[in-house]
Coordinates of C-alpha atoms in Angstrom, one line a residue:
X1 CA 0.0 0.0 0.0
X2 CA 1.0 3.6 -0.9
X3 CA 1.5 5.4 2.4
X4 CA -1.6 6.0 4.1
X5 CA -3.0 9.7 5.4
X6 CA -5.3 9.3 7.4
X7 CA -5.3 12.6 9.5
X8 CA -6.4 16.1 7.7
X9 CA -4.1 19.3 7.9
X10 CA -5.2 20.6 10.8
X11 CA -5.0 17.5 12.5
X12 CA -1.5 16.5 11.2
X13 CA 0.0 20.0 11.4
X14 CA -1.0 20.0 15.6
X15 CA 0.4 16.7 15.6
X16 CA 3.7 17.7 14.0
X17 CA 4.0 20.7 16.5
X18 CA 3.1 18.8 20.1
X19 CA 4.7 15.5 19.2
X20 CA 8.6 16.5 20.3
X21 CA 7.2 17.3 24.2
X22 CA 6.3 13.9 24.0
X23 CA 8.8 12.0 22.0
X24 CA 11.6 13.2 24.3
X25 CA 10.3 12.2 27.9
X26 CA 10.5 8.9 29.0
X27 CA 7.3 8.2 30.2
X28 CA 5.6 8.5 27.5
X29 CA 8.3 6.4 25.3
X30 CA 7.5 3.6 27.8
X31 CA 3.8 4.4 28.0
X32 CA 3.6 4.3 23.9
X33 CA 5.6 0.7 24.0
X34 CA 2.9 -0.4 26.4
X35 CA 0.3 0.5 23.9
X36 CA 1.9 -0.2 20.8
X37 CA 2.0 -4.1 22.5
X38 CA -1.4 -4.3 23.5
X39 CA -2.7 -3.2 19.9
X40 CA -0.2 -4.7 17.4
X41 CA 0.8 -8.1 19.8
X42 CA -2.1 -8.4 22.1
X43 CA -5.2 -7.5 19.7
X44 CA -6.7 -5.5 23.2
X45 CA -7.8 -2.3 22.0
X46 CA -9.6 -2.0 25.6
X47 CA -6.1 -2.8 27.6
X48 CA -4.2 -0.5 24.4
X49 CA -7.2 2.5 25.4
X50 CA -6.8 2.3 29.7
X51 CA -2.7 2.6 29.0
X52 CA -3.3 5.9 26.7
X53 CA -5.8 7.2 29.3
X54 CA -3.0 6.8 31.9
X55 CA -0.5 8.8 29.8
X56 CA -3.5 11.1 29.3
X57 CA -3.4 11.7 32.8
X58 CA 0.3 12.4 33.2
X59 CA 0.5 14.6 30.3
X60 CA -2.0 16.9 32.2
X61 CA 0.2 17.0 34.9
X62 CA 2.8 18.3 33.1
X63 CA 0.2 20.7 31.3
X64 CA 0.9 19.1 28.3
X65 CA -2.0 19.0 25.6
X66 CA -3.2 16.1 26.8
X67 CA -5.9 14.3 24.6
X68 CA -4.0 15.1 22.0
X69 CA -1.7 12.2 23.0
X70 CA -3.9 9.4 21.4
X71 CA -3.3 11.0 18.1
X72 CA 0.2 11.1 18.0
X73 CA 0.4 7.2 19.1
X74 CA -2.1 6.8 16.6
X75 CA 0.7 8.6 13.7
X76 CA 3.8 7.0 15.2
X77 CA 1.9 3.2 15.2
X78 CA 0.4 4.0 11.6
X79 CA 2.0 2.3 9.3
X80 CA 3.0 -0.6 11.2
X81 CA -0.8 -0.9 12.2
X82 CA -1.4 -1.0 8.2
X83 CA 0.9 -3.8 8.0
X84 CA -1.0 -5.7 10.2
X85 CA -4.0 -5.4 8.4
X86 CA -2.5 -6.1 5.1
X87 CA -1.5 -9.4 6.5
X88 CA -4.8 -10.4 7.2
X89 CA -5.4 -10.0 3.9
X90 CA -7.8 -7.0 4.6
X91 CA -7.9 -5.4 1.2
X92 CA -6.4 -1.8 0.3
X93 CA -9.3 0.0 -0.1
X94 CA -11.3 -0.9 3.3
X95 CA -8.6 -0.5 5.6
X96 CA -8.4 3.4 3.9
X97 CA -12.5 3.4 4.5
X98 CA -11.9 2.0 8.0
X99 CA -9.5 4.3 8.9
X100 CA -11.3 7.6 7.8
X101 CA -13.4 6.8 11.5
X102 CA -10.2 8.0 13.1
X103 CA -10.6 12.2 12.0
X104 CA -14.6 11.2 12.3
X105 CA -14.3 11.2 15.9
X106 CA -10.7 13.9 16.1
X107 CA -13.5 16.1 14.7
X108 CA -16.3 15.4 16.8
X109 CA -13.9 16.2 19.9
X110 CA -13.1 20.0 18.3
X111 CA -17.0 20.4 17.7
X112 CA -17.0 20.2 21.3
X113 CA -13.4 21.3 22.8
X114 CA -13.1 24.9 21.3
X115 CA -11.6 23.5 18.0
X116 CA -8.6 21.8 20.0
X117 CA -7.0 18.6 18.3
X118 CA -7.9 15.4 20.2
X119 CA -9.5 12.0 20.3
X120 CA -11.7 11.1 23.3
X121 CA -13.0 7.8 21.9
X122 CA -10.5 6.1 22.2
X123 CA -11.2 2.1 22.5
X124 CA -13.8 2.4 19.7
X125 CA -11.1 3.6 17.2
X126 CA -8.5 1.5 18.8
X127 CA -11.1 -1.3 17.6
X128 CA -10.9 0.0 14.1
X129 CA -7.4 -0.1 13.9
X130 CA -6.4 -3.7 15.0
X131 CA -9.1 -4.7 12.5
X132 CA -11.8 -5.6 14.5
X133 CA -14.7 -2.9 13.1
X134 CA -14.5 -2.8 9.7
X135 CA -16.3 -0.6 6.9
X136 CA -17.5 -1.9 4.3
X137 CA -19.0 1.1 1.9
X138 CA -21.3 3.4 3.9
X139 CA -21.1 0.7 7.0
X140 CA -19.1 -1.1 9.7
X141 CA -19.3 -4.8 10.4
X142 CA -17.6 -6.1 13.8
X143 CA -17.4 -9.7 15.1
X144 CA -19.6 -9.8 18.2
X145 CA -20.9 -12.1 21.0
X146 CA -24.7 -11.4 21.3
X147 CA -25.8 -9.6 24.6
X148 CA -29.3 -8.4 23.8
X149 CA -31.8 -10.6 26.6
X150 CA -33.3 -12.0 24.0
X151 CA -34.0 -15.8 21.8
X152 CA -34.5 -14.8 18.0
X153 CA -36.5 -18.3 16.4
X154 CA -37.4 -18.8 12.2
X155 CA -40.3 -20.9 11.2
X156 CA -38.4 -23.5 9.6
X157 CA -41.3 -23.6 6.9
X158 CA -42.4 -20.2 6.6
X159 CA -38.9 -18.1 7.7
X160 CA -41.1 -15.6 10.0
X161 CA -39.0 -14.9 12.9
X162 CA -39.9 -14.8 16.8
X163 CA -38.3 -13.1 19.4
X164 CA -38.6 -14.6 23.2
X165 CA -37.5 -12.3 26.0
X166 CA -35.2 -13.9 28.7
X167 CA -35.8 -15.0 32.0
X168 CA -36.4 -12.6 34.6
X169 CA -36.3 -9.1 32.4
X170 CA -38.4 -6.6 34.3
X171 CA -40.9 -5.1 31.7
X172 CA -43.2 -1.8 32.3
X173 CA -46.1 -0.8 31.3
X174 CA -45.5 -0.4 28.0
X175 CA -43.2 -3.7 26.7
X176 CA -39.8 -1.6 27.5
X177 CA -37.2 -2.7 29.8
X178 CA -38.0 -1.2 33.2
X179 CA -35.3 1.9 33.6
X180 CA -35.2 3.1 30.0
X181 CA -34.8 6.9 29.4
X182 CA -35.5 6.8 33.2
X183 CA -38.9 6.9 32.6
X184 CA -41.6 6.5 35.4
X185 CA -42.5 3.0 35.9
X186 CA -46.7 2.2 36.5
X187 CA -46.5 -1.6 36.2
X188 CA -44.1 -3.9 35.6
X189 CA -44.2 -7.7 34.9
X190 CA -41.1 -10.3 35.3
X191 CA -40.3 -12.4 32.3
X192 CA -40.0 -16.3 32.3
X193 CA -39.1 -19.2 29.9
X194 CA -40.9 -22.4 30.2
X195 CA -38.9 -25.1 28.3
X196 CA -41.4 -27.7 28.3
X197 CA -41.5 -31.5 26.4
X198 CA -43.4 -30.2 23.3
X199 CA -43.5 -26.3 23.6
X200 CA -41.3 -23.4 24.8
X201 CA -43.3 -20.7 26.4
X202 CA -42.4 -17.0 27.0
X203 CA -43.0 -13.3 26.1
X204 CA -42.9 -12.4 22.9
X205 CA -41.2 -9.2 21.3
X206 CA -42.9 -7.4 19.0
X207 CA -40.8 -7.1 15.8
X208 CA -42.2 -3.8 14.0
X209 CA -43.0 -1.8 17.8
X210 CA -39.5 -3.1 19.4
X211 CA -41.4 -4.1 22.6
X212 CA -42.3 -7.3 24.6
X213 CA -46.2 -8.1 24.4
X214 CA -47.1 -8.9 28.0
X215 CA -50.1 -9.4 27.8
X216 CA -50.1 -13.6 26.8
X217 CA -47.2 -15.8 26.7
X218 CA -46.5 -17.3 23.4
X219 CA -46.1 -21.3 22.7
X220 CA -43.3 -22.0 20.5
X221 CA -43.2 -25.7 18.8
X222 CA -39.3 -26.8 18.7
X223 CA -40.0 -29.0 15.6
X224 CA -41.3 -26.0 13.9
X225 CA -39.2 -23.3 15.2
X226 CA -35.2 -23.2 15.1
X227 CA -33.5 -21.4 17.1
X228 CA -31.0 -19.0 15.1
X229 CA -29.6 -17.3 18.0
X230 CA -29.0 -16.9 21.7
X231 CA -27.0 -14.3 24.1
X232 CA -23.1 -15.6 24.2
X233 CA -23.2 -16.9 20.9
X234 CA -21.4 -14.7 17.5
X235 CA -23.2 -12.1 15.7
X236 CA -22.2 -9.5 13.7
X237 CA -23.0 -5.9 14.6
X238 CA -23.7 -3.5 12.1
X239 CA -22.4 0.3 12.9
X240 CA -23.5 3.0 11.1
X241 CA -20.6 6.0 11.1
X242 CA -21.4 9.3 11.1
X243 CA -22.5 10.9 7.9
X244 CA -23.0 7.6 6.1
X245 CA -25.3 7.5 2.6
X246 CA -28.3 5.3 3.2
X247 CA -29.4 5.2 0.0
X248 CA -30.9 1.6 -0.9
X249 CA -28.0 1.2 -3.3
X250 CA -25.1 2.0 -1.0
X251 CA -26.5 0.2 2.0
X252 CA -27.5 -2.7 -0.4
X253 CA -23.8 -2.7 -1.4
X254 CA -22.3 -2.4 2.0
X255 CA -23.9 -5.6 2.9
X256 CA -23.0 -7.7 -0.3
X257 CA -19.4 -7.0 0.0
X258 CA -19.0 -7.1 3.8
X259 CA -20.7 -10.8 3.9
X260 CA -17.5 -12.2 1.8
X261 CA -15.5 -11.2 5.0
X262 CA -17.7 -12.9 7.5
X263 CA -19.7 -16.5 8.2
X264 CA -23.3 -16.4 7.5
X265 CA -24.1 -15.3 10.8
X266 CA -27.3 -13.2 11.9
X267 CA -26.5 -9.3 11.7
X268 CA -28.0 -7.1 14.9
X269 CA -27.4 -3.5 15.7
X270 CA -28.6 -1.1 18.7
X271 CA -29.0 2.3 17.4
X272 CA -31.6 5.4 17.4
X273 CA -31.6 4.9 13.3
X274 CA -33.8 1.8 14.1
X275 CA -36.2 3.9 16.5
X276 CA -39.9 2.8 14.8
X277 CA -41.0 6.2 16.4
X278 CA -38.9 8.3 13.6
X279 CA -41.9 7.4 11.4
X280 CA -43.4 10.4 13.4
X281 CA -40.8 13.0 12.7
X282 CA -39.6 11.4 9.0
X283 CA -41.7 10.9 5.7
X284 CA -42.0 7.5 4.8
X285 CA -39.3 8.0 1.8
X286 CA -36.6 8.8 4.1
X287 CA -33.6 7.2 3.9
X288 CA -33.1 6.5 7.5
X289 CA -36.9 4.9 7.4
X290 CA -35.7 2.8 4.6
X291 CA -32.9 1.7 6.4
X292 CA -34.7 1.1 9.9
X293 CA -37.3 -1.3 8.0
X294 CA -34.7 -3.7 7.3
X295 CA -34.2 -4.7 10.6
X296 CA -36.7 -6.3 13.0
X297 CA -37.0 -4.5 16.5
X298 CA -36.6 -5.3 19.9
X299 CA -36.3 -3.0 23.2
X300 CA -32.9 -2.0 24.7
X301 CA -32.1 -0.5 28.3
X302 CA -30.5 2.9 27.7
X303 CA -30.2 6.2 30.0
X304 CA -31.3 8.3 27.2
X305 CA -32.4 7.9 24.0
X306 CA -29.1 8.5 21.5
X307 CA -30.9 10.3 18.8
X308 CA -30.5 13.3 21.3
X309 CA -26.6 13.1 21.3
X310 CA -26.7 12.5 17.7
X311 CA -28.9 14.7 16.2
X312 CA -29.0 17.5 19.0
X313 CA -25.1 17.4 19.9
X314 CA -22.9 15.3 22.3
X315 CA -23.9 18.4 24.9
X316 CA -27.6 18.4 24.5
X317 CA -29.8 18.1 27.7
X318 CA -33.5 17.7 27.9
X319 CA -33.3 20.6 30.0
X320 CA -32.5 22.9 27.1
X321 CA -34.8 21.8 24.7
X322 CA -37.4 24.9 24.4
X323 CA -34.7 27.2 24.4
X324 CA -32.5 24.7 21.5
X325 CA -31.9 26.5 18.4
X326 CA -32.6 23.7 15.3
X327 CA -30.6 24.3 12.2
X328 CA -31.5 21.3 10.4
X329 CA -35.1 20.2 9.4
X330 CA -34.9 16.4 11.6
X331 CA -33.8 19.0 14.4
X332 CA -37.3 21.0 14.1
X333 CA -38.9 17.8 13.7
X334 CA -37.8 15.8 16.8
X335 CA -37.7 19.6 19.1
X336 CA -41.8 19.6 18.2
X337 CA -42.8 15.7 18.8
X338 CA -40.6 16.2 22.4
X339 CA -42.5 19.2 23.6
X340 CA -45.6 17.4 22.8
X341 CA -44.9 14.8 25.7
X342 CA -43.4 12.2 22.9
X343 CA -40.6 9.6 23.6
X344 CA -37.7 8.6 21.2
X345 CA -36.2 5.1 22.4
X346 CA -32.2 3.5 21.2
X347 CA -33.8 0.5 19.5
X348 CA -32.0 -3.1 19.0
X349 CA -32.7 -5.2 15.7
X350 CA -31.2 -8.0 14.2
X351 CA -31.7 -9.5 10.1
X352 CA -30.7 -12.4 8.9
X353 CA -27.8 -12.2 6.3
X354 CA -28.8 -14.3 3.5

């Protein structure tokens, strides 16, 4: 490969002016060994992200310009971390799409640091550069072990799909996990599974609504049902980076060429692009619409609905939202169905990669 940029001007020129403080102390030539191991021997982008956040932490005590420091390791490890790629026979032109996630997320940290150089996420782009999240045209694809609380089941005749909540899940009043978006809590039932001789018994999900129907437990047939998947077992996660086209034809793409790279496993993804409520803030020929309908639905236990962070900023609070100035016409859109007493929810799905 030709030698890979992955940083723009501003980025590289910062880097090129800071990187001398930090070439010439110790520390942080022993701190960017550590790291350099953990990515490039180990594979542990977590382990490779807690040993930059500890030279994070020194570099502010010697008022250095401190998240800056991922980004440097980040140009010093480049090309050897390219080389690793390469040799897993990752072709040319997806490790450069890969890569562009690293000034993805250098920018995001200006939008919100007074236009300073830096990289506050680190472990997810540490991911990216061992090889581990991989784009694929307008997405990324990452080998997974599923987590969601839930059984996913195809008619072995028919292909519907069923999804069976776990054991013990606490559900409110409305088929979400009890806690999400810290909303008030009415009611709330406790889930079970009944793995009897002929049938399997539990709560069903919902697959267009992305909630558990509570209100009568559902008999499953094991000689007509199959179960595809189950929490601890591999998935692959679909990620969907920041200004992505999600056009029919690129997404379409996306998925063709990505499943050469992968076993024919069943693809899930937690997001706020797979929210069913956008129907109420998006026309139907939206692209995001077009994209959440690919995906069946099931709830998710988050804090706060991430379409806030995404759409409204990283900085948004619920607090400001009558006095939040919208500059795009989704921003108007979701402001409006909020004030009128609406919820947005992060919404899991899974599809089957045929």
């Amino acid at each position: 490969m030709t030698k890979l940029s992955i940083f723009n001007e501003d980025t590289q020129a910062a880097v090129e002016l800071f990187a001398a403080a930090y070439e010439s102390n110790e520390y942080f030539k022993r701190n960017y060994s550590r790291c350099r191991e953990l990515l490039l021997v180990e594979k542990d982008p977590e382990g490779a992200a807690q040993a930059v956040m500890f030279g994070i932490r020194h570099a502010r005590f010697l008022h250095l310009y401190d998240f800056l420091l991922p980004v440097i390791y980040i140009d010093w490890m480049l090309p050897e971390l390219v080389h690793e790629l390469e040799k897993q026979a990752i072709p040319e032109a997806v490790i450069r799409d890969s890569f562009k996630d690293v000034e993805i997320w250098i920018q995001s940290y200006r939008k919100y640091h007074k236009g300073q150089v830096g990289l506050d996420r680190i472990e997810w782009v540490f991911r990216t550069l061992v090889g581990k999240v991989r784009r694929f045209g307008s997405l990324q694809f990452e080998e997974v072990t599923y987590e969601f609380p839930f059984l996913i089941f195809e008619n072995r005749q028919s292909g519907e799909f069923q999804a069976l909540a776990c054991p013990d899940l606490m559900i409110d009043q409305d088929g979400y996990i009890s806690g999400t978006n810290g909303r008030s809590v009415n009611c709330e039932i406790k889930t079970y599974l009944d793995f009897g001789e002929r049938a399997l018994t539990g709560y069903r999900v919902d697959l267009k609504s992305g909630t558990v129907k509570m209100e009568t437990p559902v008999l499953l047939n094991p000689t007509e049902w199959e179960l595809k998947l189950a929490p601890g077992e591999k998935a692959v996660a679909v990620h969907i980076p920041e200004g992505s086209d999600l056009s029919t034809d690129s997404i379409d793409f996306s998925f063709h060429t990505a499943k050469n790279y992968y076993e024919n496993q069943i693809l899930v993804c937690d997001s706020w692009l797979l929210d069913p409520h956008l129907k109420h803030i998006l026309p139907e020929t939206s692209k995001i619409i077009s994209f959440m309908n690919r995906f069946h639905k099931m709830p998710v236990l988050t804090g706060q609905p991430q379409i806030l962070e995404r759409v409204m900023g990283f900085d948004f609070t619920m607090e400001a939202l009558e006095q939040f100035s919208c500059t795009t016409s989704l921003q108007a859109s979701l402001k409006k169905y909020l004030l009128d007493g609406n919820e947005m929810f992060t919404t899991a799905g899974f599809m089957l990669w045929r």
